[in-house]
JSON list of C-alpha atoms and ligand atoms in Angstrom, two decimals:
[
{"chain": "J", "resi": 253, "resn": "MET", "atom": "CA", "xyz": [20.74, 13.06, 51.27]},
{"chain": "J", "resi": 254, "resn": "TYR", "atom": "CA", "xyz": [17.25, 12.48, 50.01]},
{"chain": "J", "resi": 255, "resn": "LYS", "atom": "CA", "xyz": [16.69, 9.04, 48.51]},
{"chain": "J", "resi": 256, "resn": "PHE", "atom": "CA", "xyz": [15.10, 8.46, 45.12]},
{"chain": "J", "resi": 257, "resn": "VAL", "atom": "CA", "xyz": [14.04, 4.81, 44.83]},
{"chain": "J", "resi": 258, "resn": "THR", "atom": "CA", "xyz": [13.96, 3.76, 41.18]},
{"chain": "J", "resi": 259, "resn": "SER", "atom": "CA", "xyz": [15.45, 1.13, 38.90]},
{"chain": "J", "resi": 260, "resn": "ASN", "atom": "CA", "xyz": [15.43, 3.66, 36.04]},
{"chain": "J", "resi": 261, "resn": "ARG", "atom": "CA", "xyz": [18.76, 5.44, 35.49]},
{"chain": "J", "resi": 262, "resn": "HIS", "atom": "CA", "xyz": [17.18, 8.04, 33.19]},
{"chain": "J", "resi": 263, "resn": "LYS", "atom": "CA", "xyz": [14.62, 9.06, 35.79]},
{"chain": "J", "resi": 264, "resn": "PHE", "atom": "CA", "xyz": [17.39, 9.43, 38.36]},
{"chain": "J", "resi": 265, "resn": "GLU", "atom": "CA", "xyz": [19.53, 11.54, 36.01]},
{"chain": "J", "resi": 266, "resn": "GLU", "atom": "CA", "xyz": [16.63, 13.85, 35.19]},
{"chain": "J", "resi": 267, "resn": "ALA", "atom": "CA", "xyz": [15.80, 14.22, 38.90]},
{"chain": "J", "resi": 268, "resn": "ARG", "atom": "CA", "xyz": [19.43, 14.84, 39.85]},
{"chain": "J", "resi": 269, "resn": "ASP", "atom": "CA", "xyz": [19.70, 17.64, 37.27]},
{"chain": "J", "resi": 270, "resn": "LEU", "atom": "CA", "xyz": [16.54, 19.25, 38.71]},
{"chain": "J", "resi": 271, "resn": "ALA", "atom": "CA", "xyz": [17.63, 18.73, 42.33]},
{"chain": "J", "resi": 272, "resn": "SER", "atom": "CA", "xyz": [20.98, 20.42, 41.75]},
{"chain": "J", "resi": 273, "resn": "ARG", "atom": "CA", "xyz": [19.17, 23.53, 40.48]},
{"chain": "J", "resi": 274, "resn": "HIS", "atom": "CA", "xyz": [17.44, 23.66, 43.88]},
{"chain": "J", "resi": 275, "resn": "GLY", "atom": "CA", "xyz": [20.72, 23.13, 45.73]},
{"chain": "J", "resi": 276, "resn": "ILE", "atom": "CA", "xyz": [19.60, 19.65, 46.85]},
{"chain": "J", "resi": 277, "resn": "ASP", "atom": "CA", "xyz": [21.62, 16.41, 46.70]},
{"chain": "J", "resi": 278, "resn": "ILE", "atom": "CA", "xyz": [19.79, 13.18, 46.00]},
{"chain": "J", "resi": 279, "resn": "GLU", "atom": "CA", "xyz": [20.93, 9.61, 46.39]},
{"chain": "J", "resi": 280, "resn": "TRP", "atom": "CA", "xyz": [19.98, 6.83, 43.97]},
{"chain": "J", "resi": 281, "resn": "ILE", "atom": "CA", "xyz": [18.51, 3.75, 45.64]},
{"chain": "J", "resi": 282, "resn": "GLN", "atom": "CA", "xyz": [18.55, 1.41, 42.65]},
{"chain": "J", "resi": 283, "resn": "MET", "atom": "CA", "xyz": [15.72, -0.94, 43.49]},
{"chain": "J", "resi": 284, "resn": "LYS", "atom": "CA", "xyz": [12.82, -2.60, 41.68]},
{"chain": "J", "resi": 285, "resn": "TYR", "atom": "CA", "xyz": [9.48, -2.83, 43.46]},
{"chain": "J", "resi": 286, "resn": "GLU", "atom": "CA", "xyz": [6.07, -4.32, 42.80]},
{"chain": "J", "resi": 287, "resn": "GLU", "atom": "CA", "xyz": [3.29, -2.08, 41.46]},
{"chain": "J", "resi": 288, "resn": "ILE", "atom": "CA", "xyz": [-0.41, -2.74, 41.95]},
{"chain": "J", "resi": 289, "resn": "GLN", "atom": "CA", "xyz": [-2.72, -2.67, 38.93]},
{"chain": "J", "resi": 290, "resn": "ASP", "atom": "CA", "xyz": [-5.10, 0.25, 39.14]},
{"chain": "J", "resi": 291, "resn": "ASP", "atom": "CA", "xyz": [-6.52, 2.88, 36.79]},
{"chain": "J", "resi": 292, "resn": "SER", "atom": "CA", "xyz": [-5.13, 5.72, 38.93]},
{"chain": "J", "resi": 293, "resn": "THR", "atom": "CA", "xyz": [-1.46, 6.70, 38.67]},
{"chain": "J", "resi": 294, "resn": "GLU", "atom": "CA", "xyz": [-1.85, 8.49, 42.02]},
{"chain": "J", "resi": 295, "resn": "ARG", "atom": "CA", "xyz": [-2.98, 5.30, 43.77]},
{"chain": "J", "resi": 296, "resn": "ILE", "atom": "CA", "xyz": [-0.24, 3.18, 42.17]},
{"chain": "J", "resi": 297, "resn": "SER", "atom": "CA", "xyz": [2.40, 5.71, 43.21]},
{"chain": "J", "resi": 298, "resn": "TYR", "atom": "CA", "xyz": [1.01, 6.01, 46.76]},
{"chain": "J", "resi": 299, "resn": "ASP", "atom": "CA", "xyz": [0.78, 2.25, 47.22]},
{"chain": "J", "resi": 300, "resn": "SER", "atom": "CA", "xyz": [4.33, 1.59, 45.93]},
{"chain": "J", "resi": 301, "resn": "CYS", "atom": "CA", "xyz": [5.73, 4.31, 48.18]},
{"chain": "J", "resi": 302, "resn": "LYS", "atom": "CA", "xyz": [3.93, 2.96, 51.25]},
{"chain": "J", "resi": 303, "resn": "LYS", "atom": "CA", "xyz": [5.07, -0.62, 50.64]},
{"chain": "J", "resi": 304, "resn": "LEU", "atom": "CA", "xyz": [8.72, 0.47, 50.60]},
{"chain": "J", "resi": 305, "resn": "SER", "atom": "CA", "xyz": [8.58, 1.55, 54.22]},
{"chain": "J", "resi": 306, "resn": "GLY", "atom": "CA", "xyz": [10.50, -0.99, 56.28]},
{"chain": "J", "resi": 307, "resn": "LYS", "atom": "CA", "xyz": [12.82, -1.57, 53.31]},
{"chain": "J", "resi": 308, "resn": "VAL", "atom": "CA", "xyz": [14.08, 2.02, 52.89]},
{"chain": "J", "resi": 309, "resn": "ASP", "atom": "CA", "xyz": [14.56, 4.58, 55.67]},
{"chain": "J", "resi": 310, "resn": "PRO", "atom": "CA", "xyz": [12.49, 7.76, 55.15]},
{"chain": "J", "resi": 311, "resn": "PRO", "atom": "CA", "xyz": [12.60, 10.38, 53.82]},
{"chain": "J", "resi": 312, "resn": "TYR", "atom": "CA", "xyz": [12.53, 8.79, 50.36]},
{"chain": "J", "resi": 313, "resn": "PHE", "atom": "CA", "xyz": [10.49, 9.30, 47.22]},
{"chain": "J", "resi": 314, "resn": "ILE", "atom": "CA", "xyz": [9.41, 7.44, 44.09]},
{"chain": "J", "resi": 315, "resn": "ASP", "atom": "CA", "xyz": [8.12, 8.46, 40.62]},
{"chain": "J", "resi": 316, "resn": "ASP", "atom": "CA", "xyz": [5.27, 6.77, 38.79]},
{"chain": "J", "resi": 317, "resn": "SER", "atom": "CA", "xyz": [4.58, 8.04, 35.28]},
{"chain": "J", "resi": 318, "resn": "GLY", "atom": "CA", "xyz": [2.45, 7.20, 32.26]},
{"chain": "J", "resi": 319, "resn": "LEU", "atom": "CA", "xyz": [1.54, 8.25, 28.72]},
{"chain": "J", "resi": 320, "resn": "PHE", "atom": "CA", "xyz": [-2.16, 8.92, 28.05]},
{"chain": "J", "resi": 321, "resn": "ILE", "atom": "CA", "xyz": [-3.34, 9.03, 24.41]},
{"chain": "J", "resi": 322, "resn": "GLU", "atom": "CA", "xyz": [-6.66, 10.78, 23.77]},
{"chain": "J", "resi": 323, "resn": "TYR", "atom": "CA", "xyz": [-7.71, 8.78, 20.68]},
{"chain": "J", "resi": 324, "resn": "LEU", "atom": "CA", "xyz": [-7.10, 5.54, 22.64]},
{"chain": "J", "resi": 325, "resn": "LYS", "atom": "CA", "xyz": [-9.21, 6.81, 25.58]},
{"chain": "J", "resi": 326, "resn": "GLY", "atom": "CA", "xyz": [-6.19, 7.29, 27.80]},
{"chain": "J", "resi": 327, "resn": "PHE", "atom": "CA", "xyz": [-4.39, 4.04, 26.90]},
{"chain": "J", "resi": 328, "resn": "PRO", "atom": "CA", "xyz": [-1.71, 3.00, 27.79]},
{"chain": "J", "resi": 329, "resn": "GLY", "atom": "CA", "xyz": [-1.95, 5.17, 30.95]},
{"chain": "J", "resi": 330, "resn": "PRO", "atom": "CA", "xyz": [-1.34, 2.96, 33.99]},
{"chain": "J", "resi": 331, "resn": "TYR", "atom": "CA", "xyz": [-0.29, 0.13, 31.63]},
{"chain": "J", "resi": 332, "resn": "SER", "atom": "CA", "xyz": [2.50, 2.24, 30.10]},
{"chain": "J", "resi": 333, "resn": "SER", "atom": "CA", "xyz": [5.27, 0.04, 31.39]},
{"chain": "J", "resi": 334, "resn": "TYR", "atom": "CA", "xyz": [3.76, -3.22, 30.09]},
{"chain": "J", "resi": 335, "resn": "VAL", "atom": "CA", "xyz": [2.86, -1.68, 26.72]},
{"chain": "J", "resi": 336, "resn": "SER", "atom": "CA", "xyz": [6.33, -0.19, 26.31]},
{"chain": "J", "resi": 337, "resn": "SER", "atom": "CA", "xyz": [7.96, -3.57, 26.90]},
{"chain": "J", "resi": 338, "resn": "THR", "atom": "CA", "xyz": [5.54, -5.45, 24.63]},
{"chain": "J", "resi": 339, "resn": "ILE", "atom": "CA", "xyz": [4.33, -3.53, 21.55]},
{"chain": "J", "resi": 340, "resn": "GLY", "atom": "CA", "xyz": [6.68, -0.59, 22.20]},
{"chain": "J", "resi": 341, "resn": "ASN", "atom": "CA", "xyz": [6.84, 2.67, 20.28]},
{"chain": "J", "resi": 342, "resn": "GLU", "atom": "CA", "xyz": [6.39, 0.92, 16.91]},
{"chain": "J", "resi": 343, "resn": "GLY", "atom": "CA", "xyz": [3.19, -0.66, 18.21]},
{"chain": "J", "resi": 344, "resn": "ILE", "atom": "CA", "xyz": [1.80, 2.68, 19.40]},
{"chain": "J", "resi": 345, "resn": "LEU", "atom": "CA", "xyz": [2.54, 4.25, 16.00]},
{"chain": "J", "resi": 346, "resn": "LYS", "atom": "CA", "xyz": [0.74, 1.32, 14.32]},
{"chain": "J", "resi": 347, "resn": "LEU", "atom": "CA", "xyz": [-2.33, 1.83, 16.54]},
{"chain": "J", "resi": 348, "resn": "LEU", "atom": "CA", "xyz": [-2.40, 5.48, 15.44]},
{"chain": "J", "resi": 349, "resn": "GLU", "atom": "CA", "xyz": [-1.78, 4.89, 11.72]},
{"chain": "J", "resi": 350, "resn": "GLY", "atom": "CA", "xyz": [-3.95, 7.32, 9.72]},
{"chain": "J", "resi": 351, "resn": "VAL", "atom": "CA", "xyz": [-5.31, 8.92, 12.91]},
{"chain": "J", "resi": 352, "resn": "THR", "atom": "CA", "xyz": [-5.33, 12.74, 12.90]},
{"chain": "J", "resi": 353, "resn": "ASN", "atom": "CA", "xyz": [-6.15, 13.24, 16.61]},
{"chain": "J", "resi": 354, "resn": "ARG", "atom": "CA", "xyz": [-2.70, 12.50, 18.05]},
{"chain": "J", "resi": 355, "resn": "SER", "atom": "CA", "xyz": [-3.14, 14.45, 21.32]},
{"chain": "J", "resi": 356, "resn": "ALA", "atom": "CA", "xyz": [-1.55, 12.89, 24.37]},
{"chain": "J", "resi": 357, "resn": "TYR", "atom": "CA", "xyz": [-0.12, 13.78, 27.74]},
{"chain": "J", "resi": 358, "resn": "PHE", "atom": "CA", "xyz": [2.50, 12.52, 30.13]},
{"chain": "J", "resi": 359, "resn": "LEU", "atom": "CA", "xyz": [1.75, 12.37, 33.84]},
{"chain": "J", "resi": 360, "resn": "THR", "atom": "CA", "xyz": [4.18, 11.97, 36.72]},
{"chain": "J", "resi": 361, "resn": "VAL", "atom": "CA", "xyz": [3.12, 11.41, 40.31]},
{"chain": "J", "resi": 362, "resn": "VAL", "atom": "CA", "xyz": [5.98, 11.65, 42.80]},
{"chain": "J", "resi": 363, "resn": "SER", "atom": "CA", "xyz": [5.25, 10.22, 46.27]},
{"chain": "J", "resi": 364, "resn": "LEU", "atom": "CA", "xyz": [7.37, 11.29, 49.23]},
{"chain": "J", "resi": 365, "resn": "ASN", "atom": "CA", "xyz": [7.43, 9.26, 52.44]},
{"chain": "J", "resi": 366, "resn": "GLU", "atom": "CA", "xyz": [8.42, 11.65, 55.20]},
{"chain": "J", "resi": 367, "resn": "GLY", "atom": "CA", "xyz": [8.15, 8.94, 57.88]},
{"chain": "J", "resi": 368, "resn": "HIS", "atom": "CA", "xyz": [4.82, 10.03, 59.37]},
{"chain": "J", "resi": 369, "resn": "SER", "atom": "CA", "xyz": [2.92, 10.67, 56.13]},
{"chain": "J", "resi": 370, "resn": "ILE", "atom": "CA", "xyz": [3.03, 10.42, 52.34]},
{"chain": "J", "resi": 371, "resn": "MET", "atom": "CA", "xyz": [2.85, 13.57, 50.20]},
{"chain": "J", "resi": 372, "resn": "GLN", "atom": "CA", "xyz": [2.26, 13.61, 46.43]},
{"chain": "J", "resi": 373, "resn": "PHE", "atom": "CA", "xyz": [3.44, 16.02, 43.71]},
{"chain": "J", "resi": 374, "resn": "THR", "atom": "CA", "xyz": [2.01, 15.85, 40.22]},
{"chain": "J", "resi": 375, "resn": "GLY", "atom": "CA", "xyz": [3.22, 17.06, 36.84]},
{"chain": "J", "resi": 376, "resn": "LYS", "atom": "CA", "xyz": [1.52, 16.89, 33.46]},
{"chain": "J", "resi": 377, "resn": "VAL", "atom": "CA", "xyz": [2.63, 17.93, 29.98]},
{"chain": "J", "resi": 378, "resn": "MET", "atom": "CA", "xyz": [0.36, 18.08, 26.95]},
{"chain": "J", "resi": 379, "resn": "GLY", "atom": "CA", "xyz": [1.60, 17.17, 23.49]},
{"chain": "J", "resi": 380, "resn": "LYS", "atom": "CA", "xyz": [1.11, 14.83, 20.57]},
{"chain": "J", "resi": 381, "resn": "ILE", "atom": "CA", "xyz": [2.33, 11.50, 19.25]},
{"chain": "J", "resi": 382, "resn": "SER", "atom": "CA", "xyz": [4.71, 11.84, 16.30]},
{"chain": "J", "resi": 383, "resn": "THR", "atom": "CA", "xyz": [4.16, 9.91, 13.06]},
{"chain": "J", "resi": 384, "resn": "SER", "atom": "CA", "xyz": [7.60, 8.28, 13.24]},
{"chain": "J", "resi": 385, "resn": "ILE", "atom": "CA", "xyz": [10.30, 7.48, 15.79]},
{"chain": "J", "resi": 386, "resn": "MET", "atom": "CA", "xyz": [12.58, 10.51, 16.18]},
{"chain": "J", "resi": 387, "resn": "GLY", "atom": "CA", "xyz": [15.66, 10.99, 18.33]},
{"chain": "J", "resi": 388, "resn": "SER", "atom": "CA", "xyz": [17.82, 8.76, 20.48]},
{"chain": "J", "resi": 389, "resn": "ASN", "atom": "CA", "xyz": [18.08, 10.57, 23.82]},
{"chain": "J", "resi": 390, "resn": "GLY", "atom": "CA", "xyz": [15.97, 9.81, 26.85]},
{"chain": "J", "resi": 391, "resn": "PHE", "atom": "CA", "xyz": [14.01, 6.60, 27.29]},
{"chain": "J", "resi": 392, "resn": "GLY", "atom": "CA", "xyz": [10.63, 4.89, 26.93]},
{"chain": "J", "resi": 393, "resn": "TYR", "atom": "CA", "xyz": [8.14, 6.90, 24.88]},
{"chain": "J", "resi": 394, "resn": "ASP", "atom": "CA", "xyz": [10.45, 9.91, 24.44]},
{"chain": "J", "resi": 395, "resn": "PRO", "atom": "CA", "xyz": [11.07, 9.22, 20.70]},
{"chain": "J", "resi": 396, "resn": "ILE", "atom": "CA", "xyz": [7.34, 9.48, 19.87]},
{"chain": "J", "resi": 397, "resn": "PHE", "atom": "CA", "xyz": [6.21, 12.35, 22.13]},
{"chain": "J", "resi": 398, "resn": "ILE", "atom": "CA", "xyz": [6.29, 15.98, 20.92]},
{"chain": "J", "resi": 399, "resn": "PRO", "atom": "CA", "xyz": [5.42, 18.39, 23.75]},
{"chain": "J", "resi": 400, "resn": "ASP", "atom": "CA", "xyz": [3.17, 21.36, 22.89]},
{"chain": "J", "resi": 401, "resn": "GLY", "atom": "CA", "xyz": [5.16, 24.39, 21.79]},
{"chain": "J", "resi": 402, "resn": "SER", "atom": "CA", "xyz": [7.95, 22.28, 20.32]},
{"chain": "J", "resi": 403, "resn": "ASP", "atom": "CA", "xyz": [8.55, 20.57, 16.98]},
{"chain": "J", "resi": 404, "resn": "ARG", "atom": "CA", "xyz": [10.98, 18.05, 18.48]},
{"chain": "J", "resi": 405, "resn": "THR", "atom": "CA", "xyz": [10.33, 14.87, 20.42]},
{"chain": "J", "resi": 406, "resn": "PHE", "atom": "CA", "xyz": [11.70, 14.55, 23.95]},
{"chain": "J", "resi": 407, "resn": "ALA", "atom": "CA", "xyz": [14.28, 12.12, 22.49]},
{"chain": "J", "resi": 408, "resn": "GLU", "atom": "CA", "xyz": [15.60, 14.93, 20.27]},
{"chain": "J", "resi": 409, "resn": "MET", "atom": "CA", "xyz": [16.29, 17.09, 23.34]},
{"chain": "J", "resi": 410, "resn": "ASP", "atom": "CA", "xyz": [19.07, 16.91, 25.89]},
{"chain": "J", "resi": 411, "resn": "THR", "atom": "CA", "xyz": [18.23, 16.39, 29.57]},
{"chain": "J", "resi": 412, "resn": "SER", "atom": "CA", "xyz": [18.15, 20.09, 30.41]},
{"chain": "J", "resi": 413, "resn": "SER", "atom": "CA", "xyz": [15.81, 20.95, 27.49]},
{"chain": "J", "resi": 414, "resn": "LYS", "atom": "CA", "xyz": [13.45, 18.09, 28.45]},
{"chain": "J", "resi": 415, "resn": "ASN", "atom": "CA", "xyz": [13.66, 19.23, 32.07]},
{"chain": "J", "resi": 416, "resn": "ALA", "atom": "CA", "xyz": [12.67, 22.78, 31.12]},
{"chain": "J", "resi": 417, "resn": "ILE", "atom": "CA", "xyz": [9.15, 21.57, 30.21]},
{"chain": "J", "resi": 418, "resn": "SER", "atom": "CA", "xyz": [8.54, 17.95, 31.17]},
{"chain": "J", "resi": 419, "resn": "HIS", "atom": "CA", "xyz": [5.88, 16.33, 33.35]},
{"chain": "J", "resi": 420, "resn": "ARG", "atom": "CA", "xyz": [8.67, 15.01, 35.60]},
{"chain": "J", "resi": 421, "resn": "SER", "atom": "CA", "xyz": [10.25, 18.45, 36.04]},
{"chain": "J", "resi": 422, "resn": "ILE", "atom": "CA", "xyz": [6.89, 19.93, 37.15]},
{"chain": "J", "resi": 423, "resn": "ALA", "atom": "CA", "xyz": [6.33, 17.18, 39.72]},
{"chain": "J", "resi": 424, "resn": "PHE", "atom": "CA", "xyz": [9.91, 17.35, 41.02]},
{"chain": "J", "resi": 425, "resn": "ARG", "atom": "CA", "xyz": [9.87, 21.14, 41.23]},
{"chain": "J", "resi": 426, "resn": "GLY", "atom": "CA", "xyz": [6.92, 20.75, 43.60]},
{"chain": "J", "resi": 427, "resn": "LEU", "atom": "CA", "xyz": [8.82, 18.16, 45.64]},
{"chain": "J", "resi": 428, "resn": "PHE", "atom": "CA", "xyz": [12.07, 20.12, 45.89]},
{"chain": "J", "resi": 429, "resn": "GLU", "atom": "CA", "xyz": [10.30, 23.37, 46.77]},
{"chain": "J", "resi": 430, "resn": "TYR", "atom": "CA", "xyz": [8.41, 21.51, 49.50]},
{"chain": "J", "resi": 431, "resn": "LEU", "atom": "CA", "xyz": [11.60, 19.92, 50.89]},
{"chain": "J", "resi": 432, "resn": "ARG", "atom": "CA", "xyz": [13.34, 23.28, 51.02]},
{"chain": "J", "resi": 433, "resn": "ALA", "atom": "CA", "xyz": [10.39, 25.11, 52.54]},
{"chain": "J", "resi": 434, "resn": "ASN", "atom": "CA", "xyz": [9.81, 22.46, 55.20]},
{"chain": "J", "resi": 435, "resn": "ARG", "atom": "CA", "xyz": [13.46, 21.59, 55.85]},
{"chain": "J", "resi": 436, "resn": "ILE", "atom": "CA", "xyz": [12.63, 17.89, 55.94]},
{"chain": "J", "resi": 437, "resn": "SER", "atom": "CA", "xyz": [15.43, 16.16, 57.85]},
{"chain": "J", "resi": 438, "resn": "ASN", "atom": "CA", "xyz": [18.15, 15.37, 55.34]},
{"chain": "J", "resi": 439, "resn": "LYS", "atom": "CA", "xyz": [19.71, 12.12, 56.60]},
{"chain": "L", "resi": 144, "resn": "LIG", "atom": "P1", "xyz": [7.00, 3.93, 35.25]},
{"chain": "L", "resi": 144, "resn": "LIG", "atom": "O1", "xyz": [6.80, 5.26, 35.87]},
{"chain": "L", "resi": 144, "resn": "LIG", "atom": "O2", "xyz": [8.42, 3.48, 35.42]},
{"chain": "L", "resi": 144, "resn": "LIG", "atom": "O3", "xyz": [5.98, 2.92, 35.67]},
{"chain": "L", "resi": 144, "resn": "LIG", "atom": "O4", "xyz": [6.85, 4.19, 33.70]},
{"chain": "L", "resi": 144, "resn": "LIG", "atom": "C1", "xyz": [5.84, 3.63, 32.89]},
{"chain": "L", "resi": 144, "resn": "LIG", "atom": "C2", "xyz": [6.32, 3.59, 31.46]},
{"chain": "L", "resi": 144, "resn": "LIG", "atom": "O5", "xyz": [6.35, 4.92, 30.94]},
{"chain": "L", "resi": 144, "resn": "LIG", "atom": "C3", "xyz": [7.71, 3.00, 31.26]},
{"chain": "L", "resi": 144, "resn": "LIG", "atom": "O6", "xyz": [7.70, 2.20, 30.12]},
{"chain": "L", "resi": 144, "resn": "LIG", "atom": "C4", "xyz": [8.59, 4.20, 31.04]},
{"chain": "L", "resi": 144, "resn": "LIG", "atom": "O7", "xyz": [9.66, 3.91, 30.16]},
{"chain": "L", "resi": 144, "resn": "LIG", "atom": "C5", "xyz": [7.64, 5.21, 30.42]},
{"chain": "L", "resi": 144, "resn": "LIG", "atom": "N1", "xyz": [8.00, 6.56, 30.85]},
{"chain": "L", "resi": 144, "resn": "LIG", "atom": "C6", "xyz": [7.95, 7.07, 32.11]},
{"chain": "L", "resi": 144, "resn": "LIG", "atom": "N2", "xyz": [8.40, 8.33, 32.11]},
{"chain": "L", "resi": 144, "resn": "LIG", "atom": "C7", "xyz": [8.75, 8.62, 30.83]},
{"chain": "L", "resi": 144, "resn": "LIG", "atom": "C8", "xyz": [9.32, 9.76, 30.22]},
{"chain": "L", "resi": 144, "resn": "LIG", "atom": "O8", "xyz": [9.63, 10.79, 30.83]},
{"chain": "L", "resi": 144, "resn": "LIG", "atom": "N3", "xyz": [9.54, 9.65, 28.89]},
{"chain": "L", "resi": 144, "resn": "LIG", "atom": "C9", "xyz": [9.24, 8.54, 28.17]},
{"chain": "L", "resi": 144, "resn": "LIG", "atom": "N4", "xyz": [8.73, 7.45, 28.69]},
{"chain": "L", "resi": 144, "resn": "LIG", "atom": "C10", "xyz": [8.49, 7.48, 30.03]}
]
């Protein structure tokens, strides 16, 4: 089984749904780990993945994600976790009160440690920040993010609808296609 190291149950459930569509089983390694502060999601993801070697046997992978709001020059971006646990969705809506440019995107960078090297898979979804909190599914910023082409927030969708379009699904599709194509040893 391939190991997904994350303390976030929602991330694991989304990934498991995607993995099963590729005929792949994944195992949840429920573990918190330290993240460096950096303005690049790629570097944060790479660094966290590397530091887990010695603690988790490869092959394993992690997911680092963030919400980037155009009007706020990309904030919260790499600070998404801190902002979510401090000012939260209400705080983001306050920062955007009366603002018409509500464009934003979600980015996921999955890092896979194969043992000898680290590979990355990226997914991005464009959308906008809603004017109120809508929906109760999902987690984090889901209740305030409306992906392009939809009139519902991610929190108003079930896992499979979110997975049909999300940043995470794009990154994980890349990972699972790579694992299948390269037949990475499935311990
Ligand atoms: P991290 O990838 O766990 O560091 O996530 C950073 C922050 O973004 C956390 O507060 C998450 O709750 C939030 N986040 C990550 N992915 C998603 C998502 O798919 N939907 C909504 N919020 C997310």
